[in-house]
């Protein structure tokens, strides 16, 4: 084997480890920090791993935050792996996969946003899709999905709200303030509430769908376990302790709630992001500002 090929394979192996290791770490944290099981069922949010003392308020580090950072490392490792060794004169499977991802993402953004946003927001929308979908899919390996924590989704929504406001301000502060008085000044309180309703609705829509699926799947699994012990508990030895009725249905529900619903919610959140940002762009106000600017330049000349 050539030395260059050997180095290439070693780097590839490191990128693969970079993708897998965060998931292993997340599972290890789950096992090491989960208290002993008690009778009954317990549905709680993200567990607090540790607290950092701060002057004003202590900084709480939960498993949702840790798992979110681990997902970022996994996605980063995948990006490095899929783009490793790309060349213009050589097309292999990973280059075709990378081009397919980029083309599909470009088509999605171009069809949902105006051309003025296409090149700017395509990487951002791709990041939202990847983080949201992968975060929801973490439940497949038995760890807490970050999308089941309202604080994580709220952080994304606040970022989207900042981008929406940024685009609205492109038409000028006066035009932005004037929008709160339309169609009549008496609508000012309602328009203010409507302004802040966007990030709140995006947060609870995404969080509610993911969390409700987790709760429903947990309740059904618990009910099937108890039903199995009630109906088949008479079996001799350890057979009576095996929850036979729990086999099958929870797996099917997991395919829907964890895979299908998680990916659908990621797509919906990305679509709402694109529509809200694109809809906030004050094209008419910007055109008027540019026309006034050109008129002033013409008079000055």
mmCIF file of C-alpha atoms in Angstrom, residues 10-282:
data_model
loop_
_atom_site.group_PDB
_atom_site.id
_atom_site.type_symbol
_atom_site.label_atom_id
_atom_site.label_comp_id
_atom_site.label_asym_id
_atom_site.label_seq_id
_atom_site.Cartn_x
_atom_site.Cartn_y
_atom_site.Cartn_z
ATOM 1 C CA UNK A 10 -5.919 6.596 8.661
ATOM 2 C CA UNK A 11 -7.536 10.030 8.375
ATOM 3 C CA UNK A 12 -10.763 8.391 7.184
ATOM 4 C CA UNK A 13 -10.695 6.108 10.221
ATOM 5 C CA UNK A 14 -10.222 9.106 12.516
ATOM 6 C CA UNK A 15 -13.252 10.834 10.971
ATOM 7 C CA UNK A 16 -15.345 7.678 11.434
ATOM 8 C CA UNK A 17 -14.278 7.516 15.080
ATOM 9 C CA UNK A 18 -15.223 11.182 15.359
ATOM 10 C CA UNK A 19 -18.729 10.278 14.193
ATOM 11 C CA UNK A 20 -19.204 7.252 16.432
ATOM 12 C CA UNK A 21 -17.354 8.276 19.603
ATOM 13 C CA UNK A 22 -19.826 11.037 20.635
ATOM 14 C CA UNK A 23 -22.715 8.556 20.524
ATOM 15 C CA UNK A 24 -20.738 6.105 22.664
ATOM 16 C CA UNK A 25 -19.947 8.894 25.126
ATOM 17 C CA UNK A 26 -23.632 9.873 25.277
ATOM 18 C CA UNK A 27 -24.643 6.275 26.029
ATOM 19 C CA UNK A 28 -21.914 5.991 28.666
ATOM 20 C CA UNK A 29 -23.107 9.196 30.357
ATOM 21 C CA UNK A 30 -26.670 7.845 30.290
ATOM 22 C CA UNK A 31 -25.650 4.574 31.958
ATOM 23 C CA UNK A 32 -23.363 6.147 34.557
ATOM 24 C CA UNK A 33 -25.725 8.933 35.614
ATOM 25 C CA UNK A 34 -29.048 7.064 35.566
ATOM 26 C CA UNK A 35 -30.198 6.208 39.098
ATOM 27 C CA UNK A 36 -31.346 2.734 40.040
ATOM 28 C CA UNK A 37 -34.703 1.840 38.529
ATOM 29 C CA UNK A 38 -37.724 2.113 40.778
ATOM 30 C CA UNK A 39 -41.137 0.502 40.549
ATOM 31 C CA UNK A 40 -43.661 2.280 38.371
ATOM 32 C CA UNK A 41 -43.027 4.776 35.601
ATOM 33 C CA UNK A 42 -41.195 8.068 35.660
ATOM 34 C CA UNK A 43 -41.244 10.590 32.823
ATOM 35 C CA UNK A 44 -38.925 13.506 33.451
ATOM 36 C CA UNK A 45 -36.994 16.030 31.457
ATOM 37 C CA UNK A 46 -33.249 16.220 30.942
ATOM 38 C CA UNK A 47 -31.260 15.326 34.051
ATOM 39 C CA UNK A 48 -28.910 17.932 35.494
ATOM 40 C CA UNK A 49 -25.357 16.598 35.281
ATOM 41 C CA UNK A 50 -23.594 19.354 37.194
ATOM 42 C CA UNK A 51 -23.854 23.028 38.084
ATOM 43 C CA UNK A 52 -21.243 25.722 37.526
ATOM 44 C CA UNK A 53 -21.305 28.466 40.202
ATOM 45 C CA UNK A 54 -21.800 31.912 38.656
ATOM 46 C CA UNK A 55 -22.053 35.417 40.227
ATOM 47 C CA UNK A 56 -25.682 36.112 39.292
ATOM 48 C CA UNK A 57 -27.155 32.669 38.639
ATOM 49 C CA UNK A 58 -25.601 29.222 38.592
ATOM 50 C CA UNK A 59 -25.048 27.691 35.154
ATOM 51 C CA UNK A 60 -26.875 24.375 34.883
ATOM 52 C CA UNK A 61 -25.419 21.762 32.541
ATOM 53 C CA UNK A 62 -27.996 19.114 31.627
ATOM 54 C CA UNK A 63 -27.752 16.002 29.497
ATOM 55 C CA UNK A 64 -29.681 17.824 26.750
ATOM 56 C CA UNK A 65 -26.876 20.389 26.400
ATOM 57 C CA UNK A 66 -24.158 17.735 26.495
ATOM 58 C CA UNK A 67 -25.940 15.558 23.940
ATOM 59 C CA UNK A 68 -26.476 18.587 21.685
ATOM 60 C CA UNK A 69 -22.715 19.280 21.658
ATOM 61 C CA UNK A 70 -22.003 15.597 21.009
ATOM 62 C CA UNK A 71 -24.376 15.686 18.042
ATOM 63 C CA UNK A 72 -22.492 18.706 16.670
ATOM 64 C CA UNK A 73 -19.241 16.738 16.873
ATOM 65 C CA UNK A 74 -20.845 13.784 15.071
ATOM 66 C CA UNK A 75 -22.191 16.004 12.275
ATOM 67 C CA UNK A 76 -18.825 17.751 11.963
ATOM 68 C CA UNK A 77 -17.083 14.379 11.681
ATOM 69 C CA UNK A 78 -19.526 13.303 8.967
ATOM 70 C CA UNK A 79 -18.899 16.521 7.007
ATOM 71 C CA UNK A 80 -15.146 15.990 7.217
ATOM 72 C CA UNK A 81 -15.497 12.358 6.155
ATOM 73 C CA UNK A 82 -17.826 12.991 3.207
ATOM 74 C CA UNK A 83 -15.623 15.816 1.858
ATOM 75 C CA UNK A 84 -12.252 14.168 2.520
ATOM 76 C CA UNK A 85 -10.181 13.849 -0.636
ATOM 77 C CA UNK A 86 -12.603 15.492 -3.043
ATOM 78 C CA UNK A 87 -11.019 16.339 -6.410
ATOM 79 C CA UNK A 88 -12.343 17.909 -9.574
ATOM 80 C CA UNK A 89 -10.847 15.233 -11.832
ATOM 81 C CA UNK A 90 -11.930 12.255 -9.740
ATOM 82 C CA UNK A 91 -15.492 11.302 -8.906
ATOM 83 C CA UNK A 92 -16.130 8.621 -6.313
ATOM 84 C CA UNK A 93 -19.098 7.615 -4.170
ATOM 85 C CA UNK A 94 -18.479 10.172 -1.455
ATOM 86 C CA UNK A 95 -18.176 13.035 -3.929
ATOM 87 C CA UNK A 96 -21.452 12.028 -5.548
ATOM 88 C CA UNK A 97 -23.073 11.811 -2.100
ATOM 89 C CA UNK A 98 -21.761 15.259 -1.131
ATOM 90 C CA UNK A 99 -22.950 16.771 -4.414
ATOM 91 C CA UNK A 100 -26.372 15.140 -4.000
ATOM 92 C CA UNK A 101 -26.765 16.605 -0.499
ATOM 93 C CA UNK A 102 -25.744 20.082 -1.657
ATOM 94 C CA UNK A 103 -28.000 19.979 -4.728
ATOM 95 C CA UNK A 104 -31.059 18.833 -2.747
ATOM 96 C CA UNK A 105 -30.432 21.481 -0.090
ATOM 97 C CA UNK A 106 -30.004 24.203 -2.717
ATOM 98 C CA UNK A 107 -33.243 23.155 -4.411
ATOM 99 C CA UNK A 108 -35.108 23.203 -1.101
ATOM 100 C CA UNK A 109 -33.896 26.677 -0.154
ATOM 101 C CA UNK A 110 -34.327 28.087 -3.663
ATOM 102 C CA UNK A 111 -37.925 26.877 -3.851
ATOM 103 C CA UNK A 112 -38.802 28.218 -0.405
ATOM 104 C CA UNK A 113 -36.947 31.539 -0.240
ATOM 105 C CA UNK A 114 -36.300 34.450 -2.540
ATOM 106 C CA UNK A 115 -33.163 34.450 -4.666
ATOM 107 C CA UNK A 116 -31.645 37.151 -2.470
ATOM 108 C CA UNK A 117 -31.463 34.642 0.419
ATOM 109 C CA UNK A 118 -30.486 31.501 -1.473
ATOM 110 C CA UNK A 119 -26.691 31.566 -1.250
ATOM 111 C CA UNK A 120 -26.673 33.137 2.214
ATOM 112 C CA UNK A 121 -29.050 30.841 4.068
ATOM 113 C CA UNK A 122 -28.527 27.443 2.432
ATOM 114 C CA UNK A 123 -25.754 26.401 4.898
ATOM 115 C CA UNK A 124 -27.825 27.680 7.841
ATOM 116 C CA UNK A 125 -30.930 25.742 6.796
ATOM 117 C CA UNK A 126 -28.838 22.620 6.210
ATOM 118 C CA UNK A 127 -27.404 22.951 9.710
ATOM 119 C CA UNK A 128 -30.872 23.257 11.251
ATOM 120 C CA UNK A 129 -32.084 20.177 9.378
ATOM 121 C CA UNK A 130 -29.066 18.097 10.384
ATOM 122 C CA UNK A 131 -29.001 19.108 14.055
ATOM 123 C CA UNK A 132 -32.757 18.751 14.550
ATOM 124 C CA UNK A 133 -33.059 15.377 12.802
ATOM 125 C CA UNK A 134 -29.957 13.873 14.413
ATOM 126 C CA UNK A 135 -30.974 15.168 17.842
ATOM 127 C CA UNK A 136 -34.352 13.430 17.574
ATOM 128 C CA UNK A 137 -32.748 10.221 16.297
ATOM 129 C CA UNK A 138 -30.531 10.012 19.404
ATOM 130 C CA UNK A 139 -33.422 8.342 21.210
ATOM 131 C CA UNK A 140 -32.813 5.271 19.026
ATOM 132 C CA UNK A 141 -29.619 4.559 20.991
ATOM 133 C CA UNK A 142 -31.362 5.051 24.332
ATOM 134 C CA UNK A 143 -30.155 8.547 25.245
ATOM 135 C CA UNK A 144 -32.103 11.729 25.898
ATOM 136 C CA UNK A 145 -32.804 13.583 22.617
ATOM 137 C CA UNK A 146 -31.963 17.309 22.851
ATOM 138 C CA UNK A 147 -35.132 18.124 20.903
ATOM 139 C CA UNK A 148 -37.146 16.848 23.893
ATOM 140 C CA UNK A 149 -35.821 19.793 25.938
ATOM 141 C CA UNK A 150 -37.725 23.037 25.384
ATOM 142 C CA UNK A 151 -34.630 25.105 26.232
ATOM 143 C CA UNK A 152 -32.701 23.708 23.249
ATOM 144 C CA UNK A 153 -35.517 24.423 20.800
ATOM 145 C CA UNK A 154 -36.028 27.866 22.340
ATOM 146 C CA UNK A 155 -32.385 28.689 21.622
ATOM 147 C CA UNK A 156 -32.850 27.832 17.951
ATOM 148 C CA UNK A 157 -36.074 29.859 17.781
ATOM 149 C CA UNK A 158 -34.424 32.905 19.363
ATOM 150 C CA UNK A 159 -31.694 32.742 16.730
ATOM 151 C CA UNK A 160 -34.317 32.538 13.970
ATOM 152 C CA UNK A 161 -36.195 35.463 15.562
ATOM 153 C CA UNK A 162 -32.986 37.533 15.497
ATOM 154 C CA UNK A 163 -32.568 36.796 11.783
ATOM 155 C CA UNK A 164 -36.200 37.713 11.119
ATOM 156 C CA UNK A 165 -35.774 41.031 12.929
ATOM 157 C CA UNK A 166 -32.506 41.675 11.101
ATOM 158 C CA UNK A 167 -34.244 41.333 7.736
ATOM 159 C CA UNK A 168 -37.137 43.556 8.806
ATOM 160 C CA UNK A 169 -34.676 46.267 9.833
ATOM 161 C CA UNK A 170 -33.170 46.276 6.325
ATOM 162 C CA UNK A 171 -36.091 48.477 5.326
ATOM 163 C CA UNK A 172 -35.118 51.016 7.972
ATOM 164 C CA UNK A 173 -35.963 51.470 11.634
ATOM 165 C CA UNK A 174 -38.840 53.791 10.754
ATOM 166 C CA UNK A 175 -40.400 51.274 8.398
ATOM 167 C CA UNK A 176 -39.999 48.540 11.030
ATOM 168 C CA UNK A 177 -41.677 50.668 13.713
ATOM 169 C CA UNK A 178 -44.414 51.705 11.291
ATOM 170 C CA UNK A 179 -45.336 48.058 10.792
ATOM 171 C CA UNK A 180 -46.564 47.843 14.386
ATOM 172 C CA UNK A 181 -49.183 50.511 13.648
ATOM 173 C CA UNK A 182 -50.685 48.801 10.607
ATOM 174 C CA UNK A 183 -53.419 48.551 9.520
ATOM 175 C CA UNK A 184 -54.560 50.939 12.281
ATOM 176 C CA UNK A 185 -52.693 52.303 15.336
ATOM 177 C CA UNK A 186 -55.061 50.568 17.751
ATOM 178 C CA UNK A 187 -53.524 47.234 16.629
ATOM 179 C CA UNK A 188 -50.202 48.111 18.289
ATOM 180 C CA UNK A 189 -50.593 45.698 21.267
ATOM 181 C CA UNK A 190 -51.700 42.844 19.014
ATOM 182 C CA UNK A 191 -48.850 43.456 16.577
ATOM 183 C CA UNK A 192 -46.317 43.397 19.419
ATOM 184 C CA UNK A 193 -47.732 40.096 20.670
ATOM 185 C CA UNK A 194 -47.709 38.745 17.123
ATOM 186 C CA UNK A 195 -44.035 39.679 16.775
ATOM 187 C CA UNK A 196 -43.013 37.540 19.749
ATOM 188 C CA UNK A 197 -45.514 34.783 18.985
ATOM 189 C CA UNK A 198 -43.385 33.493 16.105
ATOM 190 C CA UNK A 199 -40.449 32.109 18.134
ATOM 191 C CA UNK A 200 -42.800 30.868 20.870
ATOM 192 C CA UNK A 201 -44.992 28.953 18.422
ATOM 193 C CA UNK A 202 -41.964 27.475 16.633
ATOM 194 C CA UNK A 203 -40.521 26.342 19.956
ATOM 195 C CA UNK A 204 -43.593 24.643 21.339
ATOM 196 C CA UNK A 205 -44.624 23.127 18.004
ATOM 197 C CA UNK A 206 -41.305 21.320 17.642
ATOM 198 C CA UNK A 207 -40.877 20.488 21.331
ATOM 199 C CA UNK A 208 -44.480 19.381 21.811
ATOM 200 C CA UNK A 209 -44.451 16.926 18.918
ATOM 201 C CA UNK A 210 -41.145 15.329 19.922
ATOM 202 C CA UNK A 211 -41.915 15.193 23.644
ATOM 203 C CA UNK A 212 -45.456 13.877 23.142
ATOM 204 C CA UNK A 213 -44.092 11.011 21.049
ATOM 205 C CA UNK A 214 -41.601 10.133 23.787
ATOM 206 C CA UNK A 215 -44.324 10.182 26.457
ATOM 207 C CA UNK A 216 -46.761 8.084 24.408
ATOM 208 C CA UNK A 217 -44.135 5.476 23.522
ATOM 209 C CA UNK A 218 -43.005 5.246 27.168
ATOM 210 C CA UNK A 219 -46.550 4.843 28.474
ATOM 211 C CA UNK A 220 -47.373 2.124 25.948
ATOM 212 C CA UNK A 221 -44.132 0.249 26.687
ATOM 213 C CA UNK A 222 -44.861 0.423 30.427
ATOM 214 C CA UNK A 223 -48.454 -0.774 29.925
ATOM 215 C CA UNK A 224 -47.353 -3.696 27.748
ATOM 216 C CA UNK A 225 -44.716 -4.685 30.301
ATOM 217 C CA UNK A 226 -47.280 -4.814 33.103
ATOM 218 C CA UNK A 227 -49.815 -6.596 30.893
ATOM 219 C CA UNK A 228 -47.212 -9.198 30.007
ATOM 220 C CA UNK A 229 -46.454 -9.862 33.679
ATOM 221 C CA UNK A 230 -50.181 -10.061 34.416
ATOM 222 C CA UNK A 231 -51.050 -12.446 31.593
ATOM 223 C CA UNK A 232 -47.850 -14.493 31.286
ATOM 224 C CA UNK A 233 -46.476 -14.185 34.800
ATOM 225 C CA UNK A 234 -47.474 -17.795 35.496
ATOM 226 C CA UNK A 235 -44.686 -19.097 33.238
ATOM 227 C CA UNK A 236 -42.030 -21.019 35.197
ATOM 228 C CA UNK A 237 -38.649 -19.543 36.165
ATOM 229 C CA UNK A 238 -37.251 -16.495 34.437
ATOM 230 C CA UNK A 239 -39.764 -16.822 31.597
ATOM 231 C CA UNK A 240 -42.393 -15.171 33.764
ATOM 232 C CA UNK A 241 -40.209 -12.051 34.078
ATOM 233 C CA UNK A 242 -39.722 -11.592 30.325
ATOM 234 C CA UNK A 243 -42.121 -8.953 28.926
ATOM 235 C CA UNK A 244 -43.109 -10.881 25.804
ATOM 236 C CA UNK A 245 -45.974 -8.519 24.952
ATOM 237 C CA UNK A 246 -43.518 -5.630 24.916
ATOM 238 C CA UNK A 247 -41.793 -7.045 21.849
ATOM 239 C CA UNK A 248 -42.876 -5.594 18.499
ATOM 240 C CA UNK A 249 -45.249 -2.700 19.096
ATOM 241 C CA UNK A 250 -42.773 -0.369 20.895
ATOM 242 C CA UNK A 251 -40.323 -0.909 18.029
ATOM 243 C CA UNK A 252 -42.974 0.050 15.484
ATOM 244 C CA UNK A 253 -43.900 3.117 17.521
ATOM 245 C CA UNK A 254 -40.223 4.018 17.731
ATOM 246 C CA UNK A 255 -39.986 3.961 13.938
ATOM 247 C CA UNK A 256 -42.838 6.456 13.760
ATOM 248 C CA UNK A 257 -42.126 8.745 16.726
ATOM 249 C CA UNK A 258 -38.324 8.671 16.656
ATOM 250 C CA UNK A 259 -37.549 8.329 12.947
ATOM 251 C CA UNK A 260 -40.499 9.545 10.884
ATOM 252 C CA UNK A 261 -41.878 12.182 13.253
ATOM 253 C CA UNK A 262 -38.404 13.411 14.246
ATOM 254 C CA UNK A 263 -37.380 13.960 10.628
ATOM 255 C CA UNK A 264 -40.728 15.527 9.762
ATOM 256 C CA UNK A 265 -40.431 17.991 12.648
ATOM 257 C CA UNK A 266 -36.915 18.929 11.513
ATOM 258 C CA UNK A 267 -38.267 19.595 8.020
ATOM 259 C CA UNK A 268 -41.198 21.657 9.358
ATOM 260 C CA UNK A 269 -38.918 23.744 11.583
ATOM 261 C CA UNK A 270 -36.606 24.416 8.623
ATOM 262 C CA UNK A 271 -39.540 25.339 6.384
ATOM 263 C CA UNK A 272 -40.961 27.731 8.983
ATOM 264 C CA UNK A 273 -37.513 29.270 9.351
ATOM 265 C CA UNK A 274 -37.221 29.864 5.609
ATOM 266 C CA UNK A 275 -40.755 31.216 5.222
ATOM 267 C CA UNK A 276 -40.510 33.564 8.208
ATOM 268 C CA UNK A 277 -37.105 34.933 7.224
ATOM 269 C CA UNK A 278 -38.063 35.326 3.574
ATOM 270 C CA UNK A 279 -41.429 36.877 4.479
ATOM 271 C CA UNK A 280 -39.733 39.420 6.746
ATOM 272 C CA UNK A 281 -37.715 40.868 3.858
ATOM 273 C CA UNK A 282 -39.214 44.329 3.111
#
